[in-house]
Every structure is written in structure tokens, then in C-alpha cells.
Short mmCIF file of C-alpha atoms (C1' of nucleotides) in Angstrom, two decimals:
data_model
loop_
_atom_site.label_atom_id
_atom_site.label_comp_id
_atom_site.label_asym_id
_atom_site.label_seq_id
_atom_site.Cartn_x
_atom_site.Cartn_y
_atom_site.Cartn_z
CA UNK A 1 96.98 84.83 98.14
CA UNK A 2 99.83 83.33 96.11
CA UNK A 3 102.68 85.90 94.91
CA UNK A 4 103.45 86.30 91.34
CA UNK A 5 106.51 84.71 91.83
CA UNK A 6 104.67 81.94 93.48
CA UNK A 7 101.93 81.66 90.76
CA UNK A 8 104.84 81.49 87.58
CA UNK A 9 106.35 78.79 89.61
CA UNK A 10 103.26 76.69 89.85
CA UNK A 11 101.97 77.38 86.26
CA UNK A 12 105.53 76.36 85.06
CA UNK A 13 104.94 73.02 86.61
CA UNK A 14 101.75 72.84 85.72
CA UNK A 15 102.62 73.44 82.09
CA UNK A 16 106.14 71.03 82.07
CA UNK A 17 103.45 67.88 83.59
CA UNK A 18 101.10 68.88 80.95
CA UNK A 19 104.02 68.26 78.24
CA UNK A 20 104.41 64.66 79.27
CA UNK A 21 107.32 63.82 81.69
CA UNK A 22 108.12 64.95 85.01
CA UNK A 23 108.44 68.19 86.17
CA UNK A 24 111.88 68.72 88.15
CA UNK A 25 113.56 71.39 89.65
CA UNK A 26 116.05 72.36 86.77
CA UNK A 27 113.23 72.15 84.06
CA UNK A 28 111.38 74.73 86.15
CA UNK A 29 114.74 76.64 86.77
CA UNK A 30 115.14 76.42 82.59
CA UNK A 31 111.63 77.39 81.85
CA UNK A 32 111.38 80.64 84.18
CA UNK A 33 114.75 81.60 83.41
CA UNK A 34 116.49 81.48 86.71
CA UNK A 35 118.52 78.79 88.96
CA UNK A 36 117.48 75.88 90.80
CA UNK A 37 118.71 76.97 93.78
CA UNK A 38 115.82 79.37 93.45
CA UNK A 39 113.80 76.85 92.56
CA UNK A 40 114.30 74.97 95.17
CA UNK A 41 113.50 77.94 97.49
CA UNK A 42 110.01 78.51 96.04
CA UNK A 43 108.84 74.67 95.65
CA UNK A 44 109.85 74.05 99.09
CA UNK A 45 107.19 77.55 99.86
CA UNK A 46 104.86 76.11 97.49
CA UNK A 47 104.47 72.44 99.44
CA UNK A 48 104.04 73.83 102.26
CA UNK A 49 101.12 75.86 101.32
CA UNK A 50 100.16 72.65 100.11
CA UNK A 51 99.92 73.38 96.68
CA UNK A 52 102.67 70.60 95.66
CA UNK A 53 104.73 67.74 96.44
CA UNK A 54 107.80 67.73 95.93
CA UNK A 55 110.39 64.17 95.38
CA UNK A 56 113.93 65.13 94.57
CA UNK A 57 115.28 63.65 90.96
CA UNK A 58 111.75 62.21 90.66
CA UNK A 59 110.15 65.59 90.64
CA UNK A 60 106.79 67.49 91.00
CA UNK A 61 103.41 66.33 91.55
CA UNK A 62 100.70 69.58 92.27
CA UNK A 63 98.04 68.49 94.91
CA UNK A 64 94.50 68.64 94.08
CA UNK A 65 94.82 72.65 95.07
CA UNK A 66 97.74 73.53 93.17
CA UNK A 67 95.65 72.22 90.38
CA UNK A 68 93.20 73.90 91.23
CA UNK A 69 95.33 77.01 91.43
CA UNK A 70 97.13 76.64 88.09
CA UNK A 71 93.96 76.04 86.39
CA UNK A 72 92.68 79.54 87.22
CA UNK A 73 96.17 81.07 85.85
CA UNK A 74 95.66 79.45 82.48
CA UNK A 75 91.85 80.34 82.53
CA UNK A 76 92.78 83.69 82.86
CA UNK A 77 95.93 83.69 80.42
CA UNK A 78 93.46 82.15 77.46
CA UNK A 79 90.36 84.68 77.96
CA UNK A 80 93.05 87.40 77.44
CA UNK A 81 94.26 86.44 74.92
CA UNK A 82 90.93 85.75 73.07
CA UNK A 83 89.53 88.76 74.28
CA UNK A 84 93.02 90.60 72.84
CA UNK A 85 92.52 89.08 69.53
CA UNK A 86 88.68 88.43 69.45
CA UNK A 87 87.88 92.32 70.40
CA UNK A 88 90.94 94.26 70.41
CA UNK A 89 92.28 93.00 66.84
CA UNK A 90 95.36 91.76 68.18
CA UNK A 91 97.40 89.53 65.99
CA UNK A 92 96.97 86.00 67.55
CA UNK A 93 100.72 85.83 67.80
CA UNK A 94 101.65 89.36 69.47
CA UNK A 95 99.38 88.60 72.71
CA UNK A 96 101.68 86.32 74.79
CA UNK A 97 103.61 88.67 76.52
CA UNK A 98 100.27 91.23 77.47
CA UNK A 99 98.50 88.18 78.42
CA UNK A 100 100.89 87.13 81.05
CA UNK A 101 100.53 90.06 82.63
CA UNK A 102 96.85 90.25 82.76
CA UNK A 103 96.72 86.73 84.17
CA UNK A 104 98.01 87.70 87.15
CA UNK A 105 95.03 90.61 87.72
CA UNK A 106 93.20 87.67 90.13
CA UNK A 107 89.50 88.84 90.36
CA UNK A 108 86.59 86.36 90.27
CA UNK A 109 84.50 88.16 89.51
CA UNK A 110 86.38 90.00 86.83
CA UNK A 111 87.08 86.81 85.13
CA UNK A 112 83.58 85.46 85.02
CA UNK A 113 82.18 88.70 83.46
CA UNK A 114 84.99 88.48 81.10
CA UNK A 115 84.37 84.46 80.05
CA UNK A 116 80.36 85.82 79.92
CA UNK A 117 81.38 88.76 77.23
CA UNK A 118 83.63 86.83 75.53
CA UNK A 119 80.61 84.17 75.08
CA UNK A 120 82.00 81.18 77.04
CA UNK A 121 84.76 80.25 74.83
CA UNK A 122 85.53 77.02 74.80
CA UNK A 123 89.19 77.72 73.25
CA UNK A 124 91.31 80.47 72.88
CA UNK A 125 93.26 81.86 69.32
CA UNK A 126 95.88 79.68 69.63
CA UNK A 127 93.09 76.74 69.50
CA UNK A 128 94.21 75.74 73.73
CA UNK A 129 90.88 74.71 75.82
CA UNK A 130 90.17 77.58 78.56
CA UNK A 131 89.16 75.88 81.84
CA UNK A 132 85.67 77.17 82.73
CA UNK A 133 85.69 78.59 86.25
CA UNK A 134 85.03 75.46 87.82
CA UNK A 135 88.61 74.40 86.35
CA UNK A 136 86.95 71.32 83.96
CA UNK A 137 88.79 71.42 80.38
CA UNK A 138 86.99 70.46 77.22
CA UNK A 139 88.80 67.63 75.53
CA UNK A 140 89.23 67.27 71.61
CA UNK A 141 90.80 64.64 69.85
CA UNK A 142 94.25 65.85 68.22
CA UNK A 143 97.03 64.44 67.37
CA UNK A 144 100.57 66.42 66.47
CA UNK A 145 101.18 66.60 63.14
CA UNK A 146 104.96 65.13 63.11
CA UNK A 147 102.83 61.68 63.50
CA UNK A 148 100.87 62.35 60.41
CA UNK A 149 101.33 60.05 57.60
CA UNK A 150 101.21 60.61 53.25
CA UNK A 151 97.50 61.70 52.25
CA UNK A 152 96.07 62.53 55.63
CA UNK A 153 93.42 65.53 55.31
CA UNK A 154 93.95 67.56 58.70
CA UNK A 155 92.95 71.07 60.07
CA UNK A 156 95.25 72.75 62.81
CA UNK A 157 93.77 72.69 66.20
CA UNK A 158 96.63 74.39 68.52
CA UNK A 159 100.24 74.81 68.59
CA UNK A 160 101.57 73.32 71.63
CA UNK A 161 104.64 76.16 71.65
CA UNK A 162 103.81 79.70 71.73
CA UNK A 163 107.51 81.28 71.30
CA UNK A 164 107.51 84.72 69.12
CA UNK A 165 109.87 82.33 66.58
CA UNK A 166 107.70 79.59 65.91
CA UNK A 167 104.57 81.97 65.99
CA UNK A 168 106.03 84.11 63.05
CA UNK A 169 107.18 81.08 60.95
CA UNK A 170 103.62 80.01 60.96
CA UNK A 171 102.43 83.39 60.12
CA UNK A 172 104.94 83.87 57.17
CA UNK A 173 103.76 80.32 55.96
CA UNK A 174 99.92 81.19 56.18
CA UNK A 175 99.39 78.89 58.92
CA UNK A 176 96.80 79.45 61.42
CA UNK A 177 94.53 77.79 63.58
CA UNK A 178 91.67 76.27 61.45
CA UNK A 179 93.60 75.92 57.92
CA UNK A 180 93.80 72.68 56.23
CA UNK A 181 96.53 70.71 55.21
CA UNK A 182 96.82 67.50 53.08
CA UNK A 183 100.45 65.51 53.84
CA UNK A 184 101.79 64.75 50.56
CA UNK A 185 105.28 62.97 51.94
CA UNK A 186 106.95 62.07 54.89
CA UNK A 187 111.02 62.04 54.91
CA UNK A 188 112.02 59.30 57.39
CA UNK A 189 115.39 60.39 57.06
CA UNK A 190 115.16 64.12 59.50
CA UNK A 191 111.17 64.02 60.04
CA UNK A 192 110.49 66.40 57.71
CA UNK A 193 106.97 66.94 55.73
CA UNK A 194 105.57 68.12 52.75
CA UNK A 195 102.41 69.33 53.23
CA UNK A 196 99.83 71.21 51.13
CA UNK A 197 97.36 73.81 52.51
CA UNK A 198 93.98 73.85 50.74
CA UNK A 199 94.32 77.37 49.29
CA UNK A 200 98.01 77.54 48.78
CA UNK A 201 101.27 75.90 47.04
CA UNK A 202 103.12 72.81 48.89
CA UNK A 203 105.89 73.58 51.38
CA UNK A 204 108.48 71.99 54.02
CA UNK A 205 108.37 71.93 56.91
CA UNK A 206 110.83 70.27 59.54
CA UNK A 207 110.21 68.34 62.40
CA UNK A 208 110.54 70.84 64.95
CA UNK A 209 107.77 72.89 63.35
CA UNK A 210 105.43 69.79 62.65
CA UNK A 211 105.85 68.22 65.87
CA UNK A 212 104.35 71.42 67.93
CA UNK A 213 100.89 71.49 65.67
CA UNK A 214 98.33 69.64 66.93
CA UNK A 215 96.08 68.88 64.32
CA UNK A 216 92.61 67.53 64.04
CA UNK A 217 90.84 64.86 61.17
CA UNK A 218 88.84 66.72 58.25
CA UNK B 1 110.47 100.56 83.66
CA UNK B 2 109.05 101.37 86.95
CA UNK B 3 108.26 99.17 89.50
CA UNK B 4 104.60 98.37 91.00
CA UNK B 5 105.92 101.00 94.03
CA UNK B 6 107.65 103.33 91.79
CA UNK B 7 103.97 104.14 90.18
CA UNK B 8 102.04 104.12 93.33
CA UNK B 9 104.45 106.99 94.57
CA UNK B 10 103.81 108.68 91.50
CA UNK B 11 100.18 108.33 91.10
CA UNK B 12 100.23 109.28 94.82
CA UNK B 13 101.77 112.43 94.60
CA UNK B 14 100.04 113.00 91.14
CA UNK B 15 97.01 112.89 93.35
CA UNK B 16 98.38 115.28 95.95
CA UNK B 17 99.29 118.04 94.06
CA UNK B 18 95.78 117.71 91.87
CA UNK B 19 94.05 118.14 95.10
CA UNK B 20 95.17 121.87 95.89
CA UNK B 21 98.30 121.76 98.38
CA UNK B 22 101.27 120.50 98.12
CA UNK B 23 102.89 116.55 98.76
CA UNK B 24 104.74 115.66 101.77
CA UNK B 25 106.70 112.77 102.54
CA UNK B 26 103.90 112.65 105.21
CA UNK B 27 101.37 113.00 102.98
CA UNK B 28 102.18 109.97 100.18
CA UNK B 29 102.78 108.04 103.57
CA UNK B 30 99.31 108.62 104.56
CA UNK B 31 97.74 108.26 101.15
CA UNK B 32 99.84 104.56 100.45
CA UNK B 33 99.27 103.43 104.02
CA UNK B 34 103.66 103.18 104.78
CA UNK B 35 105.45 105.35 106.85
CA UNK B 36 107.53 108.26 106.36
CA UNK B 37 110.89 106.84 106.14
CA UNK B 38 109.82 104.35 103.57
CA UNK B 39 109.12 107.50 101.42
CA UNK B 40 111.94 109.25 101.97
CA UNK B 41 113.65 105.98 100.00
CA UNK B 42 111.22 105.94 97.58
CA UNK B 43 111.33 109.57 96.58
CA UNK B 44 114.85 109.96 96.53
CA UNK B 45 114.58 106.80 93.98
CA UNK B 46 111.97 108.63 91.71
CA UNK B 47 114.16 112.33 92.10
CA UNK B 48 117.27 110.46 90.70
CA UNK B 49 114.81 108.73 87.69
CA UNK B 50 113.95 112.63 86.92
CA UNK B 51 110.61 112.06 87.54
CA UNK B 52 110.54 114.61 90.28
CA UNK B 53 111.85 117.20 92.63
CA UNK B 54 111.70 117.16 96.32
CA UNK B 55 112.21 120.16 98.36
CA UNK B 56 111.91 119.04 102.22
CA UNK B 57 109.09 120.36 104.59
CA UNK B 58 107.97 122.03 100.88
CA UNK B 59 106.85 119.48 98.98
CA UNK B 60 107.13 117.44 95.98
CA UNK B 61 106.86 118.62 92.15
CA UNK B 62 106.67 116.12 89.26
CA UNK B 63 108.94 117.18 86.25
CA UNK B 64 107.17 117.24 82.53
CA UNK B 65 108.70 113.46 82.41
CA UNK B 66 107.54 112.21 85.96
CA UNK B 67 103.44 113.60 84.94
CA UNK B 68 103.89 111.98 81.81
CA UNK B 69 104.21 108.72 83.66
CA UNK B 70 101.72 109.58 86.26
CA UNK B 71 99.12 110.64 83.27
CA UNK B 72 99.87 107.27 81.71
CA UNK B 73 98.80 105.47 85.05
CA UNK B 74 95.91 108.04 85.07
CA UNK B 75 94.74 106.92 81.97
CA UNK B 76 95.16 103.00 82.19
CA UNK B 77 93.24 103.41 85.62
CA UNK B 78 90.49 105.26 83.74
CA UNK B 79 90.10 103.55 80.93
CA UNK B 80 89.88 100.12 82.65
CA UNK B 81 87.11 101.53 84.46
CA UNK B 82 84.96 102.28 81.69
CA UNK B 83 85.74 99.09 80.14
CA UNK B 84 84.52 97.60 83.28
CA UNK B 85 81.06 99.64 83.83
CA UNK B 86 80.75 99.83 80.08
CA UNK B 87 81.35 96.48 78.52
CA UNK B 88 81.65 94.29 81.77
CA UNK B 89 78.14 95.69 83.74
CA UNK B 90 80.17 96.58 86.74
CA UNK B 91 79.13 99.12 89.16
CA UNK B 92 80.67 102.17 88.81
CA UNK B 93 81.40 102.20 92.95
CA UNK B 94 82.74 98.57 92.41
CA UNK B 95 85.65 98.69 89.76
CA UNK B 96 88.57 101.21 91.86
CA UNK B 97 90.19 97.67 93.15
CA UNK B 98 90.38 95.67 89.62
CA UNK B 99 91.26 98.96 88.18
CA UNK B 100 93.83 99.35 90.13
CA UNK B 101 95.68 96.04 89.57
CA UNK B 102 94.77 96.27 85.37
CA UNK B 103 96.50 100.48 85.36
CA UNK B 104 100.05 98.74 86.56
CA UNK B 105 99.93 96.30 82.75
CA UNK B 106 102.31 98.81 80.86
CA UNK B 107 101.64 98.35 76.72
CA UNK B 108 101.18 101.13 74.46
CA UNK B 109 99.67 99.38 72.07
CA UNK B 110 97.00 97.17 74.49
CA UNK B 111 96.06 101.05 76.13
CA UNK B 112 95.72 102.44 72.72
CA UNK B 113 93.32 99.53 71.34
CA UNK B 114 91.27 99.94 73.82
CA UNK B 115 91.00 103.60 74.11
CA UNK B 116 89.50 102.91 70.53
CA UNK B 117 87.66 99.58 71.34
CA UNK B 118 85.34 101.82 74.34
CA UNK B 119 85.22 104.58 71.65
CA UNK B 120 88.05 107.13 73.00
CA UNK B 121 85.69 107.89 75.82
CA UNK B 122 86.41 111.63 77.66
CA UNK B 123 85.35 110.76 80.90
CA UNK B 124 85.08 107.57 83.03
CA UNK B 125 82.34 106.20 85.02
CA UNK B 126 83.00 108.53 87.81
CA UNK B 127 83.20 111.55 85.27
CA UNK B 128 86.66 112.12 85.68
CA UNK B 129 88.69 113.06 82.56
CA UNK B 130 90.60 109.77 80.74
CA UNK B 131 94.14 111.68 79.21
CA UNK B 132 94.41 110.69 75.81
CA UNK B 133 97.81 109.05 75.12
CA UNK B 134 99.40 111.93 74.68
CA UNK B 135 98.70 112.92 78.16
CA UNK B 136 95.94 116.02 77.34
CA UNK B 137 92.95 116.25 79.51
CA UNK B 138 89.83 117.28 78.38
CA UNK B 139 88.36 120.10 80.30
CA UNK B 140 85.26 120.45 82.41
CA UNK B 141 83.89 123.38 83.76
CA UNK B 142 82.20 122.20 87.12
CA UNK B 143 81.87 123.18 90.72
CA UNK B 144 81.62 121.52 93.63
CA UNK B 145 78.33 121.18 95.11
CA UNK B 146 78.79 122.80 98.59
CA UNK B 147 79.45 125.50 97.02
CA UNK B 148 76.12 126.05 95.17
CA UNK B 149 72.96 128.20 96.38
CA UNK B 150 69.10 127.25 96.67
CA UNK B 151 67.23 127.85 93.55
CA UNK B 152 70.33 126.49 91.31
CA UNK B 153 69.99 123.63 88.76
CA UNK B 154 72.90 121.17 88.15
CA UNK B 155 73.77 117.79 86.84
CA UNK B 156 76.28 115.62 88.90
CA UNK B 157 79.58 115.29 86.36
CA UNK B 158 81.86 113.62 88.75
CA UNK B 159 82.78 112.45 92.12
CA UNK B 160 85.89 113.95 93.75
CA UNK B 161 86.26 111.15 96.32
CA UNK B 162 86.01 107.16 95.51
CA UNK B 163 85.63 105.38 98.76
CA UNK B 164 83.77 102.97 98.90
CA UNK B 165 81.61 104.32 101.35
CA UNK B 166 80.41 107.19 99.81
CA UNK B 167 79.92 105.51 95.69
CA UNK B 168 77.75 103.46 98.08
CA UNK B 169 75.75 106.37 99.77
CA UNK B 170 74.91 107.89 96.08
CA UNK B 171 74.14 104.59 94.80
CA UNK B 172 71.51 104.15 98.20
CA UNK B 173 70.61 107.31 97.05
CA UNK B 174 70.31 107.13 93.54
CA UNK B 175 72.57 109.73 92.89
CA UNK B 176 75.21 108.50 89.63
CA UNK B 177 76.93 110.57 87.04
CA UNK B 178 74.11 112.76 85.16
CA UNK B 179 71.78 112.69 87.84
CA UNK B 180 69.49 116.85 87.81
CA UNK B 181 69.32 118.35 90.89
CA UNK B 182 67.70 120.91 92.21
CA UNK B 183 69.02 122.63 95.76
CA UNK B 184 66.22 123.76 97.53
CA UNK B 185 67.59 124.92 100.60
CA UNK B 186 71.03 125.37 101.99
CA UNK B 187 71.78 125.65 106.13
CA UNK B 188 74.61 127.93 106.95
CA UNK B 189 74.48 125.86 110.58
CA UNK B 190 76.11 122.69 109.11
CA UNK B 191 76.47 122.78 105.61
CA UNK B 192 74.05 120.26 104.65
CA UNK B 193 71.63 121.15 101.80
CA UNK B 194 68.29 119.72 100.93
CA UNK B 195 68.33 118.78 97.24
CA UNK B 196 65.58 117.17 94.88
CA UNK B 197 66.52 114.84 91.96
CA UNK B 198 64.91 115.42 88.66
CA UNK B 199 62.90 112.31 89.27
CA UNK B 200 62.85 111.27 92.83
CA UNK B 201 61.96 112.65 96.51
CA UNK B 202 63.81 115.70 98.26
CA UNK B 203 66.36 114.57 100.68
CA UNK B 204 69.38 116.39 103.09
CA UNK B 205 72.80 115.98 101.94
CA UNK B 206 75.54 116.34 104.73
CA UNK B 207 79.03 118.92 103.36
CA UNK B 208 80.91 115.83 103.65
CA UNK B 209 79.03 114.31 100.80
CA UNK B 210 78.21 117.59 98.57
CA UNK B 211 81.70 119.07 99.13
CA UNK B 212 82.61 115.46 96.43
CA UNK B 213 80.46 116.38 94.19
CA UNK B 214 81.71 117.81 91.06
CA UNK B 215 78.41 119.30 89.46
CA UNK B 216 77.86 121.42 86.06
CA UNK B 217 75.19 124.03 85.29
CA UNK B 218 71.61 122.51 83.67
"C1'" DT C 1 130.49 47.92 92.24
"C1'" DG C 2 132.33 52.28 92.05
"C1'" DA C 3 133.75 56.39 89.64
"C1'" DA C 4 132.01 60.06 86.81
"C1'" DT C 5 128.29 62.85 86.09
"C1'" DA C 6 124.00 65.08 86.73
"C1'" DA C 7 120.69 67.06 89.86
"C1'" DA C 8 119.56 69.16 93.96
"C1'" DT C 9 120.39 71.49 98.12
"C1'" DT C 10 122.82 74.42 101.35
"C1'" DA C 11 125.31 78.37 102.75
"C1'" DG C 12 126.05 82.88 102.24
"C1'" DA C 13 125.61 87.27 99.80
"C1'" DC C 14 122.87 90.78 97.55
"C1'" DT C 15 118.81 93.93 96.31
"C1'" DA C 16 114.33 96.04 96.78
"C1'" DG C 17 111.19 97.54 99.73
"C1'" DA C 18 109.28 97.78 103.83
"C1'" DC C 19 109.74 98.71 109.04
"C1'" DT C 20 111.21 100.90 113.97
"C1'" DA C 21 113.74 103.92 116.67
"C1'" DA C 22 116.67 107.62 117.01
"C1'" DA C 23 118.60 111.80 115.31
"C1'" DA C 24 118.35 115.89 112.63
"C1'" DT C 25 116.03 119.76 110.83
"C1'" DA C 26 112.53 123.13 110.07
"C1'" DT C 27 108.38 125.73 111.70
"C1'" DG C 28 105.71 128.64 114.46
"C1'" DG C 29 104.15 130.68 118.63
"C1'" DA C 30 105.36 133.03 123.03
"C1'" DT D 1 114.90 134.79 119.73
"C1'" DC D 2 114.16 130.34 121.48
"C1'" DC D 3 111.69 126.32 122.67
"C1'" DA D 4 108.14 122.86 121.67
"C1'" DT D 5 106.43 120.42 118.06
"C1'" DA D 6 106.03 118.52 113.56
"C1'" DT D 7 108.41 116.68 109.78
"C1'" DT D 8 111.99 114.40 107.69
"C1'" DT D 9 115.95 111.72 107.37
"C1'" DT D 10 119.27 108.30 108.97
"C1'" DA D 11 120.71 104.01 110.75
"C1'" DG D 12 119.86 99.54 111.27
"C1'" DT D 13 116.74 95.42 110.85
"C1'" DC D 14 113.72 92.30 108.38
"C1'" DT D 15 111.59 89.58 104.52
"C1'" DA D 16 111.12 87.91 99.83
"C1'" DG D 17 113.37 86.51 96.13
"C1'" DT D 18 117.19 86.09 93.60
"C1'" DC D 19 122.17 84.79 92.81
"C1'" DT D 20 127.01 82.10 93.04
"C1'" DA D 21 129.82 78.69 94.89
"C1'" DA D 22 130.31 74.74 97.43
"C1'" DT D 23 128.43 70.54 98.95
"C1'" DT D 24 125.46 66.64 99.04
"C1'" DT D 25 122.85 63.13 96.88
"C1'" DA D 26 121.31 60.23 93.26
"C1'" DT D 27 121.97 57.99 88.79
"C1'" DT D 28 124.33 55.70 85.23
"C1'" DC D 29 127.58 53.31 82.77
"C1'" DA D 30 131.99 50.86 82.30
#
DNA sequence: TGAATAAATTAGACTAGACTAAAATATGGA
DNA sequence: TCCATATTTTAGTCTAGTCTAATTTATTCA
């Protein structure tokens, strides 16, 4: 049995290898909001559970089992938060916050019933794949939208940051997953776009916002 | 907030005091599986919250604001259980554990959507009353079955006592929630009564097991 | 290369929540 | 009333998990 505190540790590294680079001990401290030297503490717990390995200013590698483990966390984050939008009418942008809670309820069985009622979703609201229980990830073939060029035809797949921010920007703008966009320009100068959605007028949006939609070919 | 052991002293002297007598330190000890001294700590934690008032070798009573809480945890616990029976095809002498862990997620607004998602049930799988949010508890008027004489006829409306030993005597049985009975004969030497299900065989019934059952005239 | 900087760890303190053992306090029967 | 017993509290210890401050270790750039 992992603790909670044990389990945000590993899904933050889990998440921070996930977004590209390496995952070391003061991105985790940033990301979970406390210090390294906390950090430190709780990776050096972690590998030797052997859920991790650990390389000082190199950073974190997870072991085949801490893997294993984060992969159930973020199955059980993404049926939440379908089942909280999908049945409970939750706005797909409010259920972050309940969702993290629920992922830490850590019942097989509970979670296979709830991936069979749900209907075996492949991906959850935000358009993220939901490991099935084995841990084994459907892949799709996105691409973020920052690296979009003039005239591409695109529908939004995921957004790669769930903060509250970003989440109501989207919402205010009529972007969700599954709308379609056609680029119209791309300003070299600060990254920005113009973009189109099918029903709706052209808009701006910056790089910050572009770069965290992953979007798919229409 | 509370914490995870704030709410289990609450529920736990919630508990108490529902089942006749009064709570000791002894008592919650007993119930939470900690000693005495660990409850002294805690109670003297939850008395200076104003959630209760403890009067040694008396007992412990829960102000208006400390049963508010306690109905709250009431209610989550309840209403996850139906969810689980209901929606999930649990048995009902198999969901107190995940129940358990899913009444400590505190959000209004999750508890409330899914008070209306199961259809603002009364009662849970065990027949106990679910506290709407405002706390209020939908009465019952039921008797235990010990207490009843040959000749009567009754339905089974709830079980007093979830271990998991007895929900799985009455599921061996085939004794649930709804099940008619008839008593057919009751021995003053032990206690135990023979009893005949509307559609079944007669069978003996020790006091340990009929004194749990919550039963309603048929 | 070596000094400045960034990253990580160590040392030590603190809190919450549990425990044991001992002391204090109340109860109840003779 | 008074003693034996049950109950409760107190005092002190322990662990998990966090923190700050100080120190160590690696990296980088002039």
C-alpha cells in the first residue's frame, strides 16, 4: 500500500517524464507545491520500495512497478472525471480538483465496475487516453497546435494543461474537445495564431494557449 | 476542514449515541480500534472545533454543528452505497469498505449530483435512512425482530449491524432488504425463532442474528 | 580551470496522530 | 465511608511528513 503522499509523488513524476524532459527533484518540489528537501525525503522512500530510481541532477526514472503504479492513479483520475461529466453533468473543466480525490479511493474492483459502466472509455473529457486496467494506453496521432501552420483543418483532441485558468479561457472562447478549427495566420514574431472555429468568428490566441492543445487532422 | 481522524471520531460517536447509551472515551476506542488516550486527544480536538461536548465517565454529546458534520458523513457513506449496489452490481454485504474510503471526498456539489443522479433515494441498500443534504432523516417505523411473536408477518427493512459476517449469513440465507417473513415459533430458552420466508423453506434464527434485524409490519 | 550559481542533501525542528506506562479520578459494592 | 476497580487523563515516546537553514555537490560560463 503506497500513502497518498507517496502516490502524488510518483504521479508527479510520472506526469513531469510524460511532458518530455527529466523529472528532478525541484520540478517535483514545484509541481506538488512543497520543498525539495521533502522531496528528497519521499523519492529516497519511493526507490526503495522499488518504485523508482533516483540519479541526482540527472533525475528520475520509475521502474517497471512505479509505472505500473502511476498508471493505475491516472486510470482512476480519468474514469472520474468522465464519469463526473459523462453522468453527473459536471462541467468538463470543474472536475479536477473532485477527481484527485477520488483517485486515491484504490479498489480494483471498484475501478473495473466503474470502466464497465462507463462503457470502456477509451478517453476521458479532457480528450487524455485512460489506461485500461492492464495499464496499456491507446495512442492517437496529435500534434499541439502552436506547430500548426496557415490553412490547416484540425479538431482538438486534449489539452495537455488542466489549470482552472487555461480551462476557463477555453470555455469563454467556445473551445472544447472535438471543435474544429481552420489556422488562418501564424505571427512568427510572439507565436501567436489566428484561428477560426467552424461555427464561430476568428480569434487570437497566444502561444501559451496554442501550445497546450493537442489537436488532431480533419 | 476536518481531517480523515477528525470524521472517524465523529461518525464514531455519531454511531454511539444512535445506538441507545451513551459514548465513552472507551467506547470510540473500541469502535476505531486505538486506545483510550489517543481519544482523549482527539476529543478534546473536536470539543475545541464545537463539534462536541465531553463530560468525563458521562459521555460525549455532539452540538447541532458537530451532527451536522456527522450527518454529512452519514449521508456520503450512504449514498455511495447505493450507487454501488445500484448502478455498480455490488453486493449489498460487499460495499461498507469502498464506502468508507468514497464518504471522506468532501464536495457539496459532487454529494448533491449524485443524490439526484441515484434518484434522491430514502434508504440505502441496507435500508438505513440516506439524510438529505440538509441533514433530515426520513422516518421508519420498524422493530427489531427479536422482539416479534409467532403468528406475526413482517418484511426485513434494514440491518442494524454490517459485519461482514452476518450480510454474509442473510445472503447464505437468502434473507436481503424486503424479504416476508413469517415467525412461526419463538423459544423463550434461547431466543432463537423459527421463521419462514415468503418463498423459501422454514429455518431457526439465533437472537444474535434477529436482534439486527430491523423489520416492518406486512 | 575555477569561481559563481544552481540543485540536492543533510541536520534539526515542528506537527499530527498514534502509542505505552503511570497517575489521577470517579464509581460502586461491602 | 472506604477500598477495589474501571475509566480517563497525563507524560513522554515514536513515526510520517513537512519545513528552514546550512552544507555539499554538480554544472556552467568567463
Amino acid at each position: 500500500m503506497l500513502t497518498r503522499s507517496e502516490e502524488d509523488h510518483l504521479k508527479a513524476v510520472y506526469a513531469l517524464l510524460l511532458e518530455g524532459e527529466s523529472a528532478l527533484t525541484k520540478d517535483i518540489a514545484q509541481r506538488l507545491r512543497t520543498k525539495a528537501s521533502s522531496v528528497t525525503d519521499m523519492l529516497k522512500k519511493l526507490a526503495d520500495k522499488g518504485l523508482l530510481k533516483h540519479e541526482p541532477y540527472y533525475g528520475v526514472k520509475l521502474t517497471a512497478k512505479g509505472r505500473g503504479h502511476a498508471l493505475q492513479l491516472v486510470r482512476r483520475h480519468r474514469l472520474w472525471e468522465t464519469f463526473l461529466v459523462q453522468r453527473l453533468g459536471f462541467g468538463w473543466d470543474e472536475v479536477h480538483d473532485v477527481a484527485e480525490q477520488l483517485e486515491h479511493v484504490a479498489d480494483d474492483k471498484l475501478t473495473d465496475r466503474l470502466d464497465d459502466y462507463l462503457g470502456k472509455p477509451g478517453f476521458d473529457p479532457h480528450g487524455d487516453p485512460i489506461p485500461d486496467r492492464k495499464g496499456r494506453i491507446r495512442e492517437r496521432k496529435t500534434q499541439r497546435l502552436s506547430v500548426c501552420q496557415a490553412q490547416d483543418c484540425v479538431r482538438i483532441a486534449a489539452v495537455s494543461e488542466t489549470t482552472d485558468g487555461l480551462l476557463r479561457l477555453l470555455d469563454a472562447k467556445g473551445l472544447r474537445i472535438g471543435t474544429q478549427l481552420v489556422v488562418l495566420e501564424v505571427h512568427p514574431f510572439d507565436g501567436s495564431m489566428d484561428v477560426k472555429p467552424k461555427n464561430g468568428a476568428a480569434f487570437s490566441l497566444s502561444k501559451d494557449v496554442s501550445h497546450h492543445l493537442q489537436v488532431e487532422p480533419v
